XYZ file of N, CA and C in Angstrom:
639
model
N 30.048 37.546 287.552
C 29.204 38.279 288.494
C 28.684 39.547 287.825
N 27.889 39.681 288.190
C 26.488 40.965 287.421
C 27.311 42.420 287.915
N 27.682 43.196 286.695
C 28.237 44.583 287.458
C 26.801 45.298 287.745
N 27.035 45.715 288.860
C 25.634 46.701 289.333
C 25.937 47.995 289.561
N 27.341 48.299 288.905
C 27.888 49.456 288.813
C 27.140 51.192 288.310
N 27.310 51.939 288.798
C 26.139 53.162 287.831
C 27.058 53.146 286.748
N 26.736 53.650 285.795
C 27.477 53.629 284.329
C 26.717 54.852 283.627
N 27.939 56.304 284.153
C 27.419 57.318 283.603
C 28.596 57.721 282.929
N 28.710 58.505 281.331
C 27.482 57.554 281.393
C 26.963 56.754 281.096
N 25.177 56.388 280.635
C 24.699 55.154 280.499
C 25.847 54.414 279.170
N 26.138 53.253 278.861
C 26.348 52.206 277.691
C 25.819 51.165 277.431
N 26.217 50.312 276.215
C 25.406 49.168 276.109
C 25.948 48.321 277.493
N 26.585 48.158 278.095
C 26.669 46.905 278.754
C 26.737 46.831 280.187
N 25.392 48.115 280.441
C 24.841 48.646 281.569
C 24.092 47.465 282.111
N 23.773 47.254 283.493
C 23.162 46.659 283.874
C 21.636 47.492 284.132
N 20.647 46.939 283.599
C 19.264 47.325 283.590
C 18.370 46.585 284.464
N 16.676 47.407 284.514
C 15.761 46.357 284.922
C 14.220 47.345 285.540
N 13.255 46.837 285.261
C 12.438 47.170 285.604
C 11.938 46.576 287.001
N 11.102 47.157 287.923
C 10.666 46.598 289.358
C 10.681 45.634 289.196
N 9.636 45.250 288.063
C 9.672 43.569 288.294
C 10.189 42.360 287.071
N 11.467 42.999 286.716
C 11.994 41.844 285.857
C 13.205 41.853 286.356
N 13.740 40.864 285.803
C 15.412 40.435 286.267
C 16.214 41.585 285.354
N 17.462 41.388 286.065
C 18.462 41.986 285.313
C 18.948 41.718 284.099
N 19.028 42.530 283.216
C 19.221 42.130 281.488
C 20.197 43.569 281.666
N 20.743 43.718 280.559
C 21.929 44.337 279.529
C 21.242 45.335 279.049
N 21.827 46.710 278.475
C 21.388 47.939 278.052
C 21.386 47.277 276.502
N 22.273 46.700 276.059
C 22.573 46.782 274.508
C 23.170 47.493 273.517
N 21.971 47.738 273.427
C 22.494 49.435 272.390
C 21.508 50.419 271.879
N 21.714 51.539 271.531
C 21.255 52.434 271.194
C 20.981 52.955 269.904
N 19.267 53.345 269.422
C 19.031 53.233 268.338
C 17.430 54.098 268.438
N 17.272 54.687 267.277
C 16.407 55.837 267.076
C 14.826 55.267 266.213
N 14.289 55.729 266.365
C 12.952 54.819 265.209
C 12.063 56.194 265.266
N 12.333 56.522 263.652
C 11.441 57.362 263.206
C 11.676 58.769 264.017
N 11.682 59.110 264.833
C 12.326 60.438 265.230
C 13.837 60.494 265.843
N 14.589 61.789 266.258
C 15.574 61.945 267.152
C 15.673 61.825 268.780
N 15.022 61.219 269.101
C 14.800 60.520 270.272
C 16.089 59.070 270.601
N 16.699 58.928 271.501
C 17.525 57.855 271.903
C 16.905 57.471 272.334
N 16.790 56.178 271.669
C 16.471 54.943 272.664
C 17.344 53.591 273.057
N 16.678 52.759 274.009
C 17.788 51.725 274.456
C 16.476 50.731 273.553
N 17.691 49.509 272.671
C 17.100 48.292 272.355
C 17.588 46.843 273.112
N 16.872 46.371 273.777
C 17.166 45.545 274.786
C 16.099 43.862 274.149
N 15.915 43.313 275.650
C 14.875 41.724 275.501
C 13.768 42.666 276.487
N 12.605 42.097 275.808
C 10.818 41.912 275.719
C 11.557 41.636 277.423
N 11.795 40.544 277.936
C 11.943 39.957 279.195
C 12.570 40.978 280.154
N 13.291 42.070 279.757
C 14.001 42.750 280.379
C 12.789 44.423 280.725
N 12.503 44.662 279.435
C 12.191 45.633 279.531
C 10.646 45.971 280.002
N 9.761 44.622 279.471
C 8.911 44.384 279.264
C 8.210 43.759 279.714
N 9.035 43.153 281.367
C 7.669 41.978 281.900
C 7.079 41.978 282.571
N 6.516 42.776 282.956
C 4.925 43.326 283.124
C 5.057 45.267 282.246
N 4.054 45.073 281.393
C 4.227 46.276 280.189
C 3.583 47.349 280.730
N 3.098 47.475 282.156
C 2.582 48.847 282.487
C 3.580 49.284 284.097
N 4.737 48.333 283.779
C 5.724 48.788 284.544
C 7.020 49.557 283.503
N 6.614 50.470 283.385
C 7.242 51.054 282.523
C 9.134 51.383 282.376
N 8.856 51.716 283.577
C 10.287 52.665 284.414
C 11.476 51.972 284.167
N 12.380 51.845 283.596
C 13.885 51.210 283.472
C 14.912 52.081 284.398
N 15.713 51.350 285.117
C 16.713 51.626 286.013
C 17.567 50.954 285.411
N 18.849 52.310 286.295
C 20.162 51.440 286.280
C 20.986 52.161 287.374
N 21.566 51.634 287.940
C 22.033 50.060 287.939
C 20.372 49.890 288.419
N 19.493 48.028 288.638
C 18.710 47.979 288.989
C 19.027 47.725 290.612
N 18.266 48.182 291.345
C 18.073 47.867 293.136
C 19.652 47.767 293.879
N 19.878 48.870 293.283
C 21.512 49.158 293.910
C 21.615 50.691 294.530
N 22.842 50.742 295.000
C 22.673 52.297 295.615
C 23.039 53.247 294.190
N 22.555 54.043 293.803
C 22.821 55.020 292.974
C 21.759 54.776 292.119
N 20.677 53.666 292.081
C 19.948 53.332 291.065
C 19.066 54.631 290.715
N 18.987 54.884 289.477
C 18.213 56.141 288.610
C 17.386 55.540 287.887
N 16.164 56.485 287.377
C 15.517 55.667 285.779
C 16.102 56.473 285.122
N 16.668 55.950 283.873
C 17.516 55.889 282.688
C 16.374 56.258 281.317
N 15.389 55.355 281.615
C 14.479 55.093 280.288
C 13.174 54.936 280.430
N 12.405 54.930 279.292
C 10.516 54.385 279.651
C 10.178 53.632 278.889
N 9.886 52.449 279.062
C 9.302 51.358 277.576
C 8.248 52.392 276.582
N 8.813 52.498 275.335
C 8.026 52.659 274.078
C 7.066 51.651 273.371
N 8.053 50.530 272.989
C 7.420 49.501 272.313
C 8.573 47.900 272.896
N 7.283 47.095 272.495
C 8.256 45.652 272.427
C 7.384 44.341 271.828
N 8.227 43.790 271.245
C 7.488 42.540 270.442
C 8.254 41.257 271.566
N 6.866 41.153 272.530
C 7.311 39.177 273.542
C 6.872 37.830 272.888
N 7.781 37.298 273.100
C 7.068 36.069 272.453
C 5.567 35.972 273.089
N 4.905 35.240 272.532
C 3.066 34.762 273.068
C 3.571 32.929 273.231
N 3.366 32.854 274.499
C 3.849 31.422 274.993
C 2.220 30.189 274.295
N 1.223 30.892 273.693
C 0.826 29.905 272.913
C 1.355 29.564 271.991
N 1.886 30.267 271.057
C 2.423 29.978 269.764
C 4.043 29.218 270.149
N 4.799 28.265 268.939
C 5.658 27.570 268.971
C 6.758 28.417 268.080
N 5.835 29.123 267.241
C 6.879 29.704 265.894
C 7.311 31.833 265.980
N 7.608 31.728 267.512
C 8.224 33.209 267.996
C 9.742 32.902 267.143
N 9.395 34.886 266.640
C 10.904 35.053 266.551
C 11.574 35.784 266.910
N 11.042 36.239 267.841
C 11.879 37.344 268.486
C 11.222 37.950 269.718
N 12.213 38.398 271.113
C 11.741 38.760 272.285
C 12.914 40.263 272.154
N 12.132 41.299 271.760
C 12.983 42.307 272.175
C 12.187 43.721 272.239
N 12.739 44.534 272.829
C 11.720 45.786 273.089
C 12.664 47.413 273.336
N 11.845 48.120 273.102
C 12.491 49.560 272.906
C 12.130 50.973 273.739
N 13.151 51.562 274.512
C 12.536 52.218 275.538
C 13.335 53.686 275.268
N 12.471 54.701 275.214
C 12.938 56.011 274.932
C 14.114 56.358 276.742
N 15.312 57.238 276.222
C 15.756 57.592 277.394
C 15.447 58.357 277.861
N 14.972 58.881 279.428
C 14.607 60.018 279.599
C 16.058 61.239 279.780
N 16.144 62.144 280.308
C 17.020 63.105 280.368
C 18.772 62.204 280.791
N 18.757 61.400 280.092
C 19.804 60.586 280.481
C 21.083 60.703 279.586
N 22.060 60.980 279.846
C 23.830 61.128 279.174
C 23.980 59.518 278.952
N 23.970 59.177 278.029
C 24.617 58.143 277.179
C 26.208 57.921 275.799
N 26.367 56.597 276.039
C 27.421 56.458 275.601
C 27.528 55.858 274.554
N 27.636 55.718 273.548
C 26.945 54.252 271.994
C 27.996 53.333 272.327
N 29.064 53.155 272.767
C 30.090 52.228 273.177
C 29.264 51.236 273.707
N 30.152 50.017 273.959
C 29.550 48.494 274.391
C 30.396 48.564 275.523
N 31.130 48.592 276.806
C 31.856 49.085 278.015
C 32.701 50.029 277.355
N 34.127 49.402 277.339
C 35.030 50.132 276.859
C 35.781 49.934 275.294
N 34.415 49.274 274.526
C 34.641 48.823 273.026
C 34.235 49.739 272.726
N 34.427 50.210 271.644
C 34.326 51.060 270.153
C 32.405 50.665 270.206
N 31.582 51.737 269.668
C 30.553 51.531 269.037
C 30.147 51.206 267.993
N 29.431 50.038 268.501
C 28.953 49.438 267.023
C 28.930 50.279 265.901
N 29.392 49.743 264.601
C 29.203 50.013 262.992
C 27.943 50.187 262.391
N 26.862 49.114 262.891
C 25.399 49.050 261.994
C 25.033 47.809 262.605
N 24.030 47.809 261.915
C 23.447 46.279 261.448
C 23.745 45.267 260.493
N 23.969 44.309 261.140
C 24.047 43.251 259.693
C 23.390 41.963 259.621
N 22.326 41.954 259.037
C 21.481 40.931 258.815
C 21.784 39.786 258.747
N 23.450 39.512 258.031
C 23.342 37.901 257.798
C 24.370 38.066 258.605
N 24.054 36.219 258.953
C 24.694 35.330 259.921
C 25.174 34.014 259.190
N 25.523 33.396 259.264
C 26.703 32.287 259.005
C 26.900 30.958 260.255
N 26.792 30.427 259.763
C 27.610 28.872 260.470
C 29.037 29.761 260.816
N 29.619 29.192 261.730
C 31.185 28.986 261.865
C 31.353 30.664 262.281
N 30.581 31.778 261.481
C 30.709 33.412 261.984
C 31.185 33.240 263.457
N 32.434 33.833 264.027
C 32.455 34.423 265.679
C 31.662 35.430 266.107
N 30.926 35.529 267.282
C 30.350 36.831 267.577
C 30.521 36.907 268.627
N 30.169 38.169 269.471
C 30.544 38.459 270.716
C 29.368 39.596 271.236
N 29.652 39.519 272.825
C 28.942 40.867 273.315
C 29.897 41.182 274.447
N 29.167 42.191 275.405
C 29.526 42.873 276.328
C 28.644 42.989 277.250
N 28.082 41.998 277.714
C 26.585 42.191 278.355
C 27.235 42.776 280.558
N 25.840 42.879 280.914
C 25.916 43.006 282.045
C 26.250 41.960 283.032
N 26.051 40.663 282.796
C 26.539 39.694 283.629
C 27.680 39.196 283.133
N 28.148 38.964 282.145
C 29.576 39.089 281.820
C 30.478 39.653 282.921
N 30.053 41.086 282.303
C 31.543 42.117 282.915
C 32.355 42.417 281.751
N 32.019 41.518 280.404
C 33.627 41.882 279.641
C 33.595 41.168 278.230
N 33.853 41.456 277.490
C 33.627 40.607 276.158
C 33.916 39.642 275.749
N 32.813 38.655 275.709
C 32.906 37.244 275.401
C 32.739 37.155 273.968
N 33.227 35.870 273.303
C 32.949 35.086 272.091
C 32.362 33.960 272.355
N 32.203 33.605 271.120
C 31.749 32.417 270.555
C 31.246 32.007 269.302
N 31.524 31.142 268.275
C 31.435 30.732 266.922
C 29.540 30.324 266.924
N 29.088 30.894 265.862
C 27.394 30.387 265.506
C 27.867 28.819 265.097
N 26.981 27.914 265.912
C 26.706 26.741 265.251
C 25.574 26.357 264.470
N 24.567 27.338 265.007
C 23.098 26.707 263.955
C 22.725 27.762 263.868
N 22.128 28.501 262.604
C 21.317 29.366 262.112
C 19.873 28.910 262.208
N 18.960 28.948 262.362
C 17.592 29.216 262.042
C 17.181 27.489 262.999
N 16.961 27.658 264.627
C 16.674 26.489 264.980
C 16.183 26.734 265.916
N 14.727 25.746 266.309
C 13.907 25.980 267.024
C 14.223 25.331 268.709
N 13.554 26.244 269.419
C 14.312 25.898 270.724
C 12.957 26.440 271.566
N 12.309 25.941 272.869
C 11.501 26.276 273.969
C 12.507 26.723 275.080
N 12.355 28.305 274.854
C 12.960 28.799 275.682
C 11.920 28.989 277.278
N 12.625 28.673 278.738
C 12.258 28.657 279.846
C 12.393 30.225 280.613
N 11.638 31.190 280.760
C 11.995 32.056 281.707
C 12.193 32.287 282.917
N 12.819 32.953 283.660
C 13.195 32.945 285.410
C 12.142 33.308 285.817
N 10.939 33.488 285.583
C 9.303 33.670 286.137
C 8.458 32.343 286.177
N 9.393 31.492 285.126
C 8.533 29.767 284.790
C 7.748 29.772 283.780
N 7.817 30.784 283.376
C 6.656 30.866 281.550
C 7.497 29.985 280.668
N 7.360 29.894 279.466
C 8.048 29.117 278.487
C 7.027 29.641 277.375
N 7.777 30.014 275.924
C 7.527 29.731 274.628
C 8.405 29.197 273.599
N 7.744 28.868 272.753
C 8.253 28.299 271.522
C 8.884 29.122 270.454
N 10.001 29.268 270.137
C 10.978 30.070 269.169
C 11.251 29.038 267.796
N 11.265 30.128 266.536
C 11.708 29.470 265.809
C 12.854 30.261 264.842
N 13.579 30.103 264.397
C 14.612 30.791 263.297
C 16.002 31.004 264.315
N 15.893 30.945 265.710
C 16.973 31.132 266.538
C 18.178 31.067 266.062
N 19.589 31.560 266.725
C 21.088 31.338 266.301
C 21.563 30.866 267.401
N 21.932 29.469 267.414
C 22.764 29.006 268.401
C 24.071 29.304 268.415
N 24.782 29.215 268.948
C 26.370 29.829 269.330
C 27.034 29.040 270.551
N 28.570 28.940 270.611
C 29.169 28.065 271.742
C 28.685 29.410 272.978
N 28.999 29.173 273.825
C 28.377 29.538 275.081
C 29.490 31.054 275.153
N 28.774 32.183 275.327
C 29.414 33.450 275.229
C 28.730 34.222 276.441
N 27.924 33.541 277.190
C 27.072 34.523 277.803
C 27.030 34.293 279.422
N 26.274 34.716 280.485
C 26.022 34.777 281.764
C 24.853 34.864 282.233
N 24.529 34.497 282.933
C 22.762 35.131 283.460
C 23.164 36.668 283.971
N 22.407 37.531 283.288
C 22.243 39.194 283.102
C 22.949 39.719 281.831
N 22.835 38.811 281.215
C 23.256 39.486 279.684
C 22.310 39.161 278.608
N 20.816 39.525 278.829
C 19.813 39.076 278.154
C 19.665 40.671 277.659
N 19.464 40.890 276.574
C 19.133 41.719 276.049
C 20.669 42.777 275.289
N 21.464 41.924 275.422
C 23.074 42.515 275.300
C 22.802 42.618 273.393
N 23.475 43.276 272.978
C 23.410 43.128 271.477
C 24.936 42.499 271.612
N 24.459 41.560 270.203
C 25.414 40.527 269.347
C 25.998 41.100 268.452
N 27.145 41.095 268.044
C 28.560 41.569 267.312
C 28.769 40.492 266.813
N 28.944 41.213 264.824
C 30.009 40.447 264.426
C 31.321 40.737 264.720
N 32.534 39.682 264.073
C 34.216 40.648 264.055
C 34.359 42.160 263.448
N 33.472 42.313 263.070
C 33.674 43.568 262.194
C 33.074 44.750 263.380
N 32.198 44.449 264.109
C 31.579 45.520 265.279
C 30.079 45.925 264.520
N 29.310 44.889 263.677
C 27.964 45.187 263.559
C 27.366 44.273 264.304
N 26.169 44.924 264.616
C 25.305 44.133 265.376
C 24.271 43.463 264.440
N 24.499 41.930 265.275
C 23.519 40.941 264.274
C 22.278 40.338 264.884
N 22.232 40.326 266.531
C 21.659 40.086 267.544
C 21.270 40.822 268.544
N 20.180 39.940 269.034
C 20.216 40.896 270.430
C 19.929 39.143 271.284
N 20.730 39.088 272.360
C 20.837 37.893 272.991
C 19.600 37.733 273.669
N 19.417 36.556 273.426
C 18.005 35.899 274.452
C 18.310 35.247 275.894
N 19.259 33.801 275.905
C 19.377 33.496 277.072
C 20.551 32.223 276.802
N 20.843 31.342 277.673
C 22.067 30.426 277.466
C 22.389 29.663 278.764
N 23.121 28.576 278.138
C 23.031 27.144 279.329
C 24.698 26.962 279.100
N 25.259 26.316 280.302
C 26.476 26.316 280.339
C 27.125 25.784 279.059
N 26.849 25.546 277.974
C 27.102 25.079 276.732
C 27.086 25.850 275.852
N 25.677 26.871 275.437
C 25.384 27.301 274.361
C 24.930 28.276 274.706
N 24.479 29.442 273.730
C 23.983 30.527 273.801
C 22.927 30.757 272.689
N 21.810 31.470 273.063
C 20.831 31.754 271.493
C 20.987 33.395 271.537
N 20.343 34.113 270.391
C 19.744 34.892 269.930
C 18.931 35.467 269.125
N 18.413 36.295 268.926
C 17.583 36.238 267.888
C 17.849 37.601 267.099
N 17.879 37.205 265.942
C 18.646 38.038 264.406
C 18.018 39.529 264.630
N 18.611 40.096 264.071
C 18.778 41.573 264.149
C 17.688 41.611 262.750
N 17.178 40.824 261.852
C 16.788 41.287 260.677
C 14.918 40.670 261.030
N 15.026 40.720 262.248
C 13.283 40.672 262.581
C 13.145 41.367 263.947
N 14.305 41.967 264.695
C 13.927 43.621 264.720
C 13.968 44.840 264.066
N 14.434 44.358 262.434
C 14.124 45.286 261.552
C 13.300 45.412 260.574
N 12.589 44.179 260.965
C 11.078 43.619 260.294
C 10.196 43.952 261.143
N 10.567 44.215 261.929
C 9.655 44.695 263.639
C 9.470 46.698 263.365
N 10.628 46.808 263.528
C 10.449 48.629 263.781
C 11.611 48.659 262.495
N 10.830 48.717 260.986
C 11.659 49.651 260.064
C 12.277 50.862 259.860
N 11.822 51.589 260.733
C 12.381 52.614 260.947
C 13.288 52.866 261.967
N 14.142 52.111 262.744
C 15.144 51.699 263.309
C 16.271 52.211 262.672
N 17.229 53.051 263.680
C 18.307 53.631 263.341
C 19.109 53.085 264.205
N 20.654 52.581 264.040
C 21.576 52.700 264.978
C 22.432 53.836 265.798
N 22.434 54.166 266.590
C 23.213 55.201 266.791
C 24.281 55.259 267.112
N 25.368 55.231 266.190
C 27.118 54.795 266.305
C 27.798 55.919 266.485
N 27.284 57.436 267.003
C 28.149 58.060 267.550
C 27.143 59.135 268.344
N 27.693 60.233 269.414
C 27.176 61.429 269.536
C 27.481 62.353 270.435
C-alpha cells in the first residue's frame, strides 16, 4: 500500500505527484550544474503534462505541500520504438530534505554498470520498504503501457525479478554496495524494468549526486 505519509523531511522514498499524474517515488537527490537540490524521479511522474509544473507531497492527502518545480525531463516519444529512458528533474523549492532512501543510509554515487545475476533494490513509495531483486536481462526491449493508455517502445532496458509496486515509478535503483544504477520505470507481478543510470548521465552531464547535507 502507497505511504501517503508527509515525509519531513522530504527523502527518496517520498510519495510524489503532480495534479495530473499518478503517484511515483521521490528517488533521489542530485544537483546539475549549479547548487540547487533537485529531486530525480520518471518523465511519467514528474512530467505528464509539462506545464503542470508543481510537485507535491504527499500527493492529494491532508498535509499535501509543493516540495518541487519541474526543471527538465527526457519522456519517451511513443512514435519511436528505440526510447531509453523516461526520467525528469525538478528543482526543490524552500523545502528541508533528506539524501537517505526512508530509513537507509544515502546513496554512495552512481554506477553505470549493471550485470546479469547483480541484486538491486529500492525504497520506493508504493513499497513502503526495501525490496530486492537479481537483474535478469541487461539491454532488452520492452513496450511499456502507461496508466493514461499511451504506450512506447524502449530499448536497452534492465529487467529484474519483481522488486517493485505500483507507486514506485521513479524510485532510484541500488546496487549492494548503495550506488545508484537506476531509476525504476514500471513492473508486472513477475518482473520489474528500469532504465540505467548511464543515459541519465548522457542526458544531464552535469549531474551531481547528493550523498550528504
Amino acid at each position: 500500500m502507497t505511504d501517503y505519509s508527509v515525509h519531513e523531511p522530504l527523502d527518496g522514498s517520498a510519495a510524489i505527484a503532480t495534479v495530473s499524474s499518478r503517484v511515483g517515488t521521490a528517488g533521489c537527490f542530485v544537483t546539475v550544474g549549479s547548487d540547487k537540490p533537485c529531486i530525480l524521479s520518471s518523465a511519467h511522474v514528474l512530467a505528464a503534462i509539462p506545464s503542470d509544473k508543481t510537485v507535491f507531497q504527499p500527493p492529494g492527502a491532508d498535509g499535501s505541500r509543493a516540495v518541487a518545480k519541474l526543471w527538465d525531463f527526457y519522456g519517451p516519444d511513443p512514435a519511436r520504438k528505440d526510447n531509453v529512458l523516461d526520467a525528469a528533474i525538478a528543482v526543490l523549492c524552500d523545502t528541508k530534505y533528506d539524501p537517505r532512501i526512508g530509513a537507509l543510509a544515502p546513496p554512495r554515487g552512481f554506477n553505470p554498470n549493471v550485470v546479469a545475476n547483480q541484486r538491486v533494490w529500492i525504497h520506493g513509495a508504493g513499497s513502503g520498504r526495501r525490496r530486492s531483486g537479481r537483474i535478469q536481462v541487461v539491454g532488452e526491449p520492452k513496450t511499456v503501457i502507461y496508466d493514461d493508455g499511451s504506450s512506447a517502445g524502449f530499448q536497452g532496458l534492465v529487467r529484474c525479478e519483481c522488486y517493485s509496486q505500483a507507486g514506485d515509478s521513479g524510485a532510484a535503483v541500488l546496487d549492494a554496495a548503495g550506488y545508484v544504477v537506476g531509476v525504476h520505470l514500471c513492473g508486472t507481478e513477475d518482473y520489474s524494468w528500469f532504465c540505467r543510470i548511464s543515459m541519465v548521465l548522457a542526458r544531464w552531464p552535469k549531474i551531481q549526486l547528493i550523498t550528504s547535507n
